[in-house]
Tab-separated table of C-alpha atoms and ligand atoms in Angstrom:
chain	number	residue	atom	x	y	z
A	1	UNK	CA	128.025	86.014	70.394
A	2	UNK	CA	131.332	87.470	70.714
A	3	UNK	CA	134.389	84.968	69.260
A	4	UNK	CA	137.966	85.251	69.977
A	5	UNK	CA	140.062	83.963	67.061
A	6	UNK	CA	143.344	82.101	69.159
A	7	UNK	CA	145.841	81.715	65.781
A	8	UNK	CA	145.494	83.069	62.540
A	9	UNK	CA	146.449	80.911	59.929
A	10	UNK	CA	145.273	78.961	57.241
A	11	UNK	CA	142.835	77.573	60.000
A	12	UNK	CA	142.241	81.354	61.235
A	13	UNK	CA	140.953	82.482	57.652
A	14	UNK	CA	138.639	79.671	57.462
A	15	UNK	CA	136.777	80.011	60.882
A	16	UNK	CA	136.525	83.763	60.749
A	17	UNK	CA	134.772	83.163	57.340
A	18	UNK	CA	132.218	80.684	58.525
A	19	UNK	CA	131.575	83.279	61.720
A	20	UNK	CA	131.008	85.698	59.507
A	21	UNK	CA	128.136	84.211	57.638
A	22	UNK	CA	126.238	83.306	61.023
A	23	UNK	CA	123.970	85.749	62.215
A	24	UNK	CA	124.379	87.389	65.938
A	25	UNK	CA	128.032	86.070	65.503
A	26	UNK	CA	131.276	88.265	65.518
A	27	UNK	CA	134.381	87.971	65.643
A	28	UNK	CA	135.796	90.674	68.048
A	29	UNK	CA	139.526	89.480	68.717
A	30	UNK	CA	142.351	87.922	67.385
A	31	UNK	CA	145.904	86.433	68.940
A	32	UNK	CA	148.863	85.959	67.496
A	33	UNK	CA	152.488	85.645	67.736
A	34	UNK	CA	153.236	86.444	64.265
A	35	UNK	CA	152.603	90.596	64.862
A	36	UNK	CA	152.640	91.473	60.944
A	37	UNK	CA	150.657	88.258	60.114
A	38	UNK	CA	147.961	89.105	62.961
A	39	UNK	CA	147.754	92.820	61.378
A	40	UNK	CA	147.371	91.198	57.885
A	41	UNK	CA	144.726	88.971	59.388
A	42	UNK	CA	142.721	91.551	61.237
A	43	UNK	CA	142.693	93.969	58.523
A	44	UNK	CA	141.266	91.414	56.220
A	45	UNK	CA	138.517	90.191	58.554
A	46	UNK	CA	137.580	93.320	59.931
A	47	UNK	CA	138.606	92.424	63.337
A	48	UNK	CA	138.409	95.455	65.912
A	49	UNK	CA	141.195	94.113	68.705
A	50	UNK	CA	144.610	92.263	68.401
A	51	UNK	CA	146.821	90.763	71.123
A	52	UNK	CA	150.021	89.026	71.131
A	53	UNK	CA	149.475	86.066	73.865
A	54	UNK	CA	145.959	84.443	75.184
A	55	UNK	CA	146.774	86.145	78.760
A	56	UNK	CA	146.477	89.677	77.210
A	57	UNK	CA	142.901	88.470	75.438
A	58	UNK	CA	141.777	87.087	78.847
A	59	UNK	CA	143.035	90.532	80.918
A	60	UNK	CA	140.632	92.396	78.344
A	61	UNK	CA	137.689	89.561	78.099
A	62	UNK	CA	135.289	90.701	76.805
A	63	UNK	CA	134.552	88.020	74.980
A	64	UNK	CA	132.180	84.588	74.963
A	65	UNK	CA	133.769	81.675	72.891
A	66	UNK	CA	137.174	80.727	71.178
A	67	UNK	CA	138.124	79.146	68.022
A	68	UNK	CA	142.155	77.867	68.638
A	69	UNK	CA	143.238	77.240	65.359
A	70	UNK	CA	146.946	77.383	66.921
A	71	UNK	CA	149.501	74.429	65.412
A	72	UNK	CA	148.989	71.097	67.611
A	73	UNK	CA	151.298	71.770	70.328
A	74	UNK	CA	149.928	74.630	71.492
A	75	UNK	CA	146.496	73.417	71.877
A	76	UNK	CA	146.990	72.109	75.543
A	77	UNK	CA	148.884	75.624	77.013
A	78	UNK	CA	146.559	77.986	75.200
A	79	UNK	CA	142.959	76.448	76.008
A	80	UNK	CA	143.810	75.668	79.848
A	81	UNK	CA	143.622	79.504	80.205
A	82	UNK	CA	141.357	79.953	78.258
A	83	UNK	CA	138.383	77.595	80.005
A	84	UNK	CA	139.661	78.749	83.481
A	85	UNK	CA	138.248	81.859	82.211
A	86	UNK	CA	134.837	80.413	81.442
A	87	UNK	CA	135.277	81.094	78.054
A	88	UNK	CA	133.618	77.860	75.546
A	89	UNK	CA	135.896	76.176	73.216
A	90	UNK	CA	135.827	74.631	69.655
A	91	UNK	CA	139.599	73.617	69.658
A	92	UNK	CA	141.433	72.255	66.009
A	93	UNK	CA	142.155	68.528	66.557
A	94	UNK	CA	144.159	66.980	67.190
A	95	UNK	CA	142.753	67.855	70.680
A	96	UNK	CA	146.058	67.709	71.866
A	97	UNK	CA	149.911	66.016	71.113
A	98	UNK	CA	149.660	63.065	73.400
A	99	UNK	CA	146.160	61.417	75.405
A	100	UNK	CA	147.218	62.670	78.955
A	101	UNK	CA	147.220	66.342	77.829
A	102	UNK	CA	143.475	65.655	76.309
A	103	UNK	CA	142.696	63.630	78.861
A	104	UNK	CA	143.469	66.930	81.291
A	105	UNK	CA	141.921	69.353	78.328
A	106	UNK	CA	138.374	67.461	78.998
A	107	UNK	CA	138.104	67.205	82.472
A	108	UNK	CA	139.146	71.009	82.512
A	109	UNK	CA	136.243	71.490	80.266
A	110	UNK	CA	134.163	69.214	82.581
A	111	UNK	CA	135.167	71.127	85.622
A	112	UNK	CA	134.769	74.696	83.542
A	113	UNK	CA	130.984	73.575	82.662
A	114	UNK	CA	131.758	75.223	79.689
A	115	UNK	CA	130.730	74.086	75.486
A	116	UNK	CA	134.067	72.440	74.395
A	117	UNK	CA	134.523	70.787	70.883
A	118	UNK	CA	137.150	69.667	68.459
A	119	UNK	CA	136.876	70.308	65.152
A	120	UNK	CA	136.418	66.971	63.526
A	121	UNK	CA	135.585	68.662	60.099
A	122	UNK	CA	134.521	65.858	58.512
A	123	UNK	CA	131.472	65.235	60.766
A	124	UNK	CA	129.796	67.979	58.332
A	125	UNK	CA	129.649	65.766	55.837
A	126	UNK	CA	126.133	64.470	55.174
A	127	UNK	CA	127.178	60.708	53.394
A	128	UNK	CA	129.488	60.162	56.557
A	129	UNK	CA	126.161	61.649	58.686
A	130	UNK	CA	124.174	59.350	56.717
A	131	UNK	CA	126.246	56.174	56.858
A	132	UNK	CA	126.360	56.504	60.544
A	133	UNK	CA	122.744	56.654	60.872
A	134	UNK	CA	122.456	53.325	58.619
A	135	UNK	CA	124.863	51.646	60.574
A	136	UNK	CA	123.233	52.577	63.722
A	137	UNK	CA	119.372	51.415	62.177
A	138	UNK	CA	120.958	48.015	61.554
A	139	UNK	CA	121.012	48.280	57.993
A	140	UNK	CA	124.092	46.377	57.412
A	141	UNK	CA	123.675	43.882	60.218
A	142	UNK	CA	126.669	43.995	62.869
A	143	UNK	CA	130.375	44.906	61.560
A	144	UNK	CA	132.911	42.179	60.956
A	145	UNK	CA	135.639	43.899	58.888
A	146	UNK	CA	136.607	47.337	57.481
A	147	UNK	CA	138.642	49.104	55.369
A	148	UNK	CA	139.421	53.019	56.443
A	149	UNK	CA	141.899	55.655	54.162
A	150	UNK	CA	142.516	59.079	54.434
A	151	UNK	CA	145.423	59.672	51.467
A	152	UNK	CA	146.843	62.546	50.655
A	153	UNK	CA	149.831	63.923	48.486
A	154	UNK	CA	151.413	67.108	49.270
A	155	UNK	CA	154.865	65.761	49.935
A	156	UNK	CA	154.639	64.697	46.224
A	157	UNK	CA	153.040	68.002	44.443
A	158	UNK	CA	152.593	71.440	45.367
A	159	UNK	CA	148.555	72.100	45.304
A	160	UNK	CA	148.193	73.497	48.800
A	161	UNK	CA	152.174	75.165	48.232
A	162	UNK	CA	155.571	74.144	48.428
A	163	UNK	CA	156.001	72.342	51.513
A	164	UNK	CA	159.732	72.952	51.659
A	165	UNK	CA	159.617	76.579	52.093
A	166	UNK	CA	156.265	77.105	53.708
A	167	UNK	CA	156.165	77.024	57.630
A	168	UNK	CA	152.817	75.697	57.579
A	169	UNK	CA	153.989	72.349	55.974
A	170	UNK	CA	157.267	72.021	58.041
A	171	UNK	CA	155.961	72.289	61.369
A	172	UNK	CA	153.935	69.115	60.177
A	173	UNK	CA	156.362	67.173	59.010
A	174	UNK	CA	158.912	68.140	62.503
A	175	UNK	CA	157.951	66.567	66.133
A	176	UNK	CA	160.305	69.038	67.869
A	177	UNK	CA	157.597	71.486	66.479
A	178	UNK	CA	154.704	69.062	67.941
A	179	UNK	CA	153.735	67.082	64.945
A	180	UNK	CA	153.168	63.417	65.181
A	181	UNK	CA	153.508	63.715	60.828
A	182	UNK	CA	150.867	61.551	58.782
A	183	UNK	CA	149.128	59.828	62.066
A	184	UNK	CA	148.693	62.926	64.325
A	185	UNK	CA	147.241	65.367	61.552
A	186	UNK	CA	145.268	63.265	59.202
A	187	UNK	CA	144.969	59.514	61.143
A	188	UNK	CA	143.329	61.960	64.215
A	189	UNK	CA	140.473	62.140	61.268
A	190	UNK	CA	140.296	59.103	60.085
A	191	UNK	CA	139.721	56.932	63.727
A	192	UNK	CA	136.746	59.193	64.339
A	193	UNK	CA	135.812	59.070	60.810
A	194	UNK	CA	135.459	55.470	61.242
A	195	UNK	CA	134.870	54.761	64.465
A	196	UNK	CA	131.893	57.275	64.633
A	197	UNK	CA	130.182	55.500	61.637
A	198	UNK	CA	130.425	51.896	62.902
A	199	UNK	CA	129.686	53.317	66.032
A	200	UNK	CA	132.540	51.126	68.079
A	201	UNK	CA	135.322	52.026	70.122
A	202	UNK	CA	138.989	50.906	69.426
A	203	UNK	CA	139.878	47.825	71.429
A	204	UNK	CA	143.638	46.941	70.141
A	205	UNK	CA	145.644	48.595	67.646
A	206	UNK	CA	149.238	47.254	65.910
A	207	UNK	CA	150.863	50.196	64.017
A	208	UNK	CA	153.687	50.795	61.661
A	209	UNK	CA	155.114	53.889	60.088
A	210	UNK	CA	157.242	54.928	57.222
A	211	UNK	CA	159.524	57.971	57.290
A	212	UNK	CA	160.922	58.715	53.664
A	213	UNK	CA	164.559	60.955	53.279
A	214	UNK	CA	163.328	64.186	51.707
A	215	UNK	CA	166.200	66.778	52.371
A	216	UNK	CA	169.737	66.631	52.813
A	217	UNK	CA	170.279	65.349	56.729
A	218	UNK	CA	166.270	65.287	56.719
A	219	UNK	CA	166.201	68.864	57.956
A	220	UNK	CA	165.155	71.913	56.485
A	221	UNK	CA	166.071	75.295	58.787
A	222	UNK	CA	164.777	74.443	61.886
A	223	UNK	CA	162.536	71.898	61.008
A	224	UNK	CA	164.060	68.025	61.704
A	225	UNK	CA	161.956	66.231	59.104
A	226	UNK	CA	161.078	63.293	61.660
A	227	UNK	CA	157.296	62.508	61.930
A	228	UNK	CA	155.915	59.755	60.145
A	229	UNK	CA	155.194	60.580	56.089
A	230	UNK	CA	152.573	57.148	56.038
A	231	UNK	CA	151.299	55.088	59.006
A	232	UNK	CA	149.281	51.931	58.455
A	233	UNK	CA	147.095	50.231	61.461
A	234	UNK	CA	145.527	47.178	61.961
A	235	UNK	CA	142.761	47.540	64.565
A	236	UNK	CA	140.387	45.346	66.530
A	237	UNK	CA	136.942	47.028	67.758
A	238	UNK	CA	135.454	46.537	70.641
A	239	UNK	CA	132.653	43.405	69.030
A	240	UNK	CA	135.948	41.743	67.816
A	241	UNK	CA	135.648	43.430	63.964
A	242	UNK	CA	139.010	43.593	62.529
A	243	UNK	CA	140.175	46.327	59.560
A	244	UNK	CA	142.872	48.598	58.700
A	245	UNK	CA	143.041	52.599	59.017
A	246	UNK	CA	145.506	54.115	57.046
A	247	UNK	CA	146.807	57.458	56.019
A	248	UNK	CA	149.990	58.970	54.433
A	249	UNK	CA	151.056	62.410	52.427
A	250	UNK	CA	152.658	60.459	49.832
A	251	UNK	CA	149.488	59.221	47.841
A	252	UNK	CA	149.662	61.165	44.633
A	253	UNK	CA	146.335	60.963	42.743
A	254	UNK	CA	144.912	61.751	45.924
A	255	UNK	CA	144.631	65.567	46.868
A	256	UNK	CA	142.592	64.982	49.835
A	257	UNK	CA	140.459	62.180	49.970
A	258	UNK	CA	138.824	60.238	53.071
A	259	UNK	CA	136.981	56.364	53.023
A	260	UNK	CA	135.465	53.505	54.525
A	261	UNK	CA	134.565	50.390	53.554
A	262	UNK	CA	132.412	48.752	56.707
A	263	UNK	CA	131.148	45.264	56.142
A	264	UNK	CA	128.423	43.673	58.186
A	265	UNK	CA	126.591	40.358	58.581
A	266	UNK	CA	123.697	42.005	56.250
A	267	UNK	CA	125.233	44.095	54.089
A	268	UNK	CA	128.069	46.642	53.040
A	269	UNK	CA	128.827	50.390	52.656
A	270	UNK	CA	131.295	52.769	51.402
A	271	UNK	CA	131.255	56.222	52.313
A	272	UNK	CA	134.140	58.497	51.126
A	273	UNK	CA	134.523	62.321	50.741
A	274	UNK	CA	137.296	64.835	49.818
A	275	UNK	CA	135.555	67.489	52.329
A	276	UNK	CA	131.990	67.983	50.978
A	277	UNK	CA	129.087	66.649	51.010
A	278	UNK	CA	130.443	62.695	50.074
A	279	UNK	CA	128.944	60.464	48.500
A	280	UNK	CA	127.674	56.593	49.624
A	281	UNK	CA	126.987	53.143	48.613
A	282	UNK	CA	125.697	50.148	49.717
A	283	UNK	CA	125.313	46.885	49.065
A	284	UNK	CA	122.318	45.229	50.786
A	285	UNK	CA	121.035	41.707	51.670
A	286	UNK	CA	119.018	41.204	48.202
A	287	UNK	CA	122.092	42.553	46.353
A	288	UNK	CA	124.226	40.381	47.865
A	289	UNK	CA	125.034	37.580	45.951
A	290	UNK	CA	125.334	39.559	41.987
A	291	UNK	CA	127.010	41.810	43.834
A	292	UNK	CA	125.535	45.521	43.066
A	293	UNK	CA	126.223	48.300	45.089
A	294	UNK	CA	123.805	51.148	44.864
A	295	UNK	CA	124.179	54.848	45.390
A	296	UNK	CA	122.185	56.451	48.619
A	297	UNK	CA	120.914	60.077	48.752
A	298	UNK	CA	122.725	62.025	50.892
A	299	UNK	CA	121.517	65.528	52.392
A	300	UNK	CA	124.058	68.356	53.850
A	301	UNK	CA	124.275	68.792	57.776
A	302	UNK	CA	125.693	71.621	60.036
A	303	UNK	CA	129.229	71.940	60.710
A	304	UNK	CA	131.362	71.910	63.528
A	305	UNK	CA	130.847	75.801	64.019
A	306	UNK	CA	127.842	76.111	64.048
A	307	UNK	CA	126.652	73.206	66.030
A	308	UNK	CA	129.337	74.916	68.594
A	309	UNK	CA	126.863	77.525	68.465
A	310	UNK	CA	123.904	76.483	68.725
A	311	UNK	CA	125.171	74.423	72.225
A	312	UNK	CA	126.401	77.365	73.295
A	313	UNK	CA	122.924	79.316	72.566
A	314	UNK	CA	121.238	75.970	74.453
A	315	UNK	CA	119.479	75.217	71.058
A	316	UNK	CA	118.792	71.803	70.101
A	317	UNK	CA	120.164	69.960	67.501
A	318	UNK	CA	122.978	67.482	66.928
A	319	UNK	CA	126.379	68.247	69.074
A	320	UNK	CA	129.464	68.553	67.527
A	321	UNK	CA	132.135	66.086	68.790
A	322	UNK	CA	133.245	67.344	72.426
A	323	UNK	CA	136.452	67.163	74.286
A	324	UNK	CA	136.437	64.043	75.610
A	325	UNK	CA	135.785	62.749	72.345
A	326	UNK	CA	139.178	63.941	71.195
A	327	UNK	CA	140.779	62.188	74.483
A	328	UNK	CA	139.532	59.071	73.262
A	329	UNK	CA	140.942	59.642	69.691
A	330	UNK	CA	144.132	60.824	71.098
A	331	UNK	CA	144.587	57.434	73.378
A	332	UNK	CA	144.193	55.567	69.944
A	333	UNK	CA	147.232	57.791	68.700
A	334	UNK	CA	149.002	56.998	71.606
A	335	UNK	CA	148.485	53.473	70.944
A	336	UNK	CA	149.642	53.590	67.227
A	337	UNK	CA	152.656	55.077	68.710
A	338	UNK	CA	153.491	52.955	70.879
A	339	UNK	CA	153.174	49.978	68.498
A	340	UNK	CA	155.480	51.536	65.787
A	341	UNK	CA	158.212	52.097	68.224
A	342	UNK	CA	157.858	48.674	68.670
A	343	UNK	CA	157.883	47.682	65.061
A	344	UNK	CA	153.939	46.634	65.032
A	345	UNK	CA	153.307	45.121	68.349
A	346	UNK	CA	149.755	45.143	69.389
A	347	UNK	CA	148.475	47.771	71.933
A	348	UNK	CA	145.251	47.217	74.029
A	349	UNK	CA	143.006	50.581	74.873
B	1	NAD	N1	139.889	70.404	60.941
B	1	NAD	C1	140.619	70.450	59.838
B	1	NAD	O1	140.216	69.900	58.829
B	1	NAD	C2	141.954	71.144	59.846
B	1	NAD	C3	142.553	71.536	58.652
B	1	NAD	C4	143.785	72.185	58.712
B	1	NAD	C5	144.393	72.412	59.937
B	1	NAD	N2	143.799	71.986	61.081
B	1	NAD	C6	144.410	72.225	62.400
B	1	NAD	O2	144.332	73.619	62.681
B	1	NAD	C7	145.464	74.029	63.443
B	1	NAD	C8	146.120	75.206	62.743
B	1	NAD	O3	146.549	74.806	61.469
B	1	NAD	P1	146.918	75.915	60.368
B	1	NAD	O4	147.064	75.186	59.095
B	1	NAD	O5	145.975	77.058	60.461
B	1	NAD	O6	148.361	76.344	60.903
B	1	NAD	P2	149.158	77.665	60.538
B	1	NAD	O7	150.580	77.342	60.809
B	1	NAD	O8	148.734	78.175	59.193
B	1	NAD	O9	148.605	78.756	61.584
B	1	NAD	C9	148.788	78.682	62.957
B	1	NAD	C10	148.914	80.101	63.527
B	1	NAD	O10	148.980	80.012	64.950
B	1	NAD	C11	149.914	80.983	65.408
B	1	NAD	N3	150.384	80.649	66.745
B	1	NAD	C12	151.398	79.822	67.114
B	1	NAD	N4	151.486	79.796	68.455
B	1	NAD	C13	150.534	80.613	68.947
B	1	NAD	C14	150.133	80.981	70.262
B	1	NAD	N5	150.746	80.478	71.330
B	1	NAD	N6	149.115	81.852	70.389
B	1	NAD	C15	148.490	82.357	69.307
B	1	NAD	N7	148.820	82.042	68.035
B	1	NAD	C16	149.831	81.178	67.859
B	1	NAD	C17	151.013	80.950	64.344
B	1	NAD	O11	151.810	82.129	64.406
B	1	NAD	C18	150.182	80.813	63.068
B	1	NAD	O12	149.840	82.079	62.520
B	1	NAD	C19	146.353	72.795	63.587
B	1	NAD	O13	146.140	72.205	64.826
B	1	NAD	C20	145.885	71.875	62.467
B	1	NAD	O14	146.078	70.504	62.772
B	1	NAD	C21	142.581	71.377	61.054
């Protein structure tokens, strides 16, 4: 399986690696408009052939399968090409900056007949696996409420680097440079995080954000400092549940750390993870009343990768989330949008 690595960033490094330890898998190719950085890259990865654009990889072609691990707004232009071609796709989320654009990404993808995915990277985590599977047996009756976070800090410390000299944190925090801030990078995560595991679609969503002054004129270079630092939702599923998804940069204590709290007529559980494995709890008819919560074993699952893999070797196996997934994600984005221009109104899907 030949791959062609579109991007090679933080995002780049990390796919290449997790190539690399699959058998039969290579990595032949990398693009990159960054020329020094995609030398750097290549020589570190021990990739054979470089190119400056996606048109230039698809003149030489000879490869199978793409990993674009591009920034978000570059999603949309670089994979249309790229499935035209018949190439497959495992495309970073979020799928793309606004729901039409994914909505065109998946039907290209349709049309192509080829393996398309989205990296929802926290599908590889066996509690959230686990919970879903629960949920889905009946364990905790039907869902009534929830509680969903995904809080992180690095506009507050500098674990992951300074974010006001690194490109890779200003294009996040900058929607002339595609970002839709707190909501598109980390809230794209979150909805399927949660909405996978209770296993219900979005039905109406009220949003509101907060944008925090964090540089003279809130602009660094060329980065405006304009997407949203927190956004909060309040969202209605599609059996009339009602919770709250939330997710900011801002929440220091928190490096990186995802949760949801889904209560049901039977019972309760908590998953949460900061990228591993996760851990769960539940608390279960019998329990009910002391209340205890108890811990459940979780195992490890596949990841994104190599579930992209394995569809495109027609194995079976479990599917990593596909393209039209991420259109549905994106629509809820759009939604949140809409309602915080709007100061909170609600938004039907
Ligand atoms: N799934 C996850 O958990 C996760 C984690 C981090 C980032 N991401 C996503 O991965 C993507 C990349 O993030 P990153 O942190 O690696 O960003 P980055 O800024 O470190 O790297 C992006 C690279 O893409 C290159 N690039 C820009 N335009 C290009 C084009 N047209 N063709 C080829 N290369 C181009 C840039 O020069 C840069 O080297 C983003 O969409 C981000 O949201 C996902």
């Amino acid at each position: 399986m030949k791959i062609l690595m579109v991007g090679a960033g933080g995002q780049g490094k990390g796919h290449s690696a997790r190539y690399q330890q699959m058998p039969g898998v290579e990595v032949v190719a990398a693009v990159d408009v960054q020329a020094e950085l995609l030398a750097a890259f290549a020589k570190e990865y021990k990739i054979p052939n470089t190119f400056s654009s996606v048109e230039e990889a698809i003149a030489w072609g000879q490869f199978d399968a793409v990993s674009n691990v591009t920034p978000d707004r570059f999603h949309y232009p670089t994979t249309l090409p790229l499935l035209a071609a018949g190439k497959h796709v495992l495309c970073e989320k979020p799928l793309a900056t606004n729901a039409a654009d994914a909505v065109k990404m998946a039907e290209a993808a349709a049309k192509a007949g080829v393996v398309n995915a989205v990296n929802f990277s926290y599908r590889s985590g066996g509690a959230m696996q686990k919970a879903a599977e629960l949920v889905r047996s009946g364990l905790i009756g039907e869902v009534r409420f929830f509680e969903a976070s995904y809080l992180q800090s690095w506009l507050h410390q500098p674990a992951w680097g300074e974010w006001t000299t690194t490109p890779q944190w200003l294009w996040r925090l900058s929607s002339a440079h595609g970002s839709k801030g707190a909501l598109g990078d980390v809230g794209v995560h979150i909805v399927d995080f949660a909405t996978y595991v209770m296993d219900l679609p979005v039905a109406d969503v009220s949003c509101r954000f907060a944008l925090h002054n964090k540089a003279p004129g809130n602009k660094i270079g060329e980065y405006v400092l304009d997407a949203n630092d927190s956004a909060t939702m309040q969202v209605s599923l599609a059996n009339g549940a009602l919770g709250t998804i939330s997710q900011t940069r801002v929440a220091s204590g928190h490096l990186n750390d995802l949760r949801l709290k889904a209560y049901g007529t039977k019972g309760a559980l908590e998953v949460s993870t900061s990228g591993e494995l996760g851990t769960l709890t539940a608390c279960l008819e019998a329990d009910l009343e002391k209340p205890k919560w108890q811990s459940i074993e979780v195992a490890p699952v596949t990841d994104n990768q190599a579930r992209f893999i394995a569809a495109i070797r027609g194995e079976d196996g479990p599917r990593a989330p596909d393209f039209a997934r991420g259109a549905e994600i994106q629509k809820v984005l759009d939604a949140a949008e809409e309602s915080a221009a709007q100061r909170g109104i609600t938004i039907n899907l």
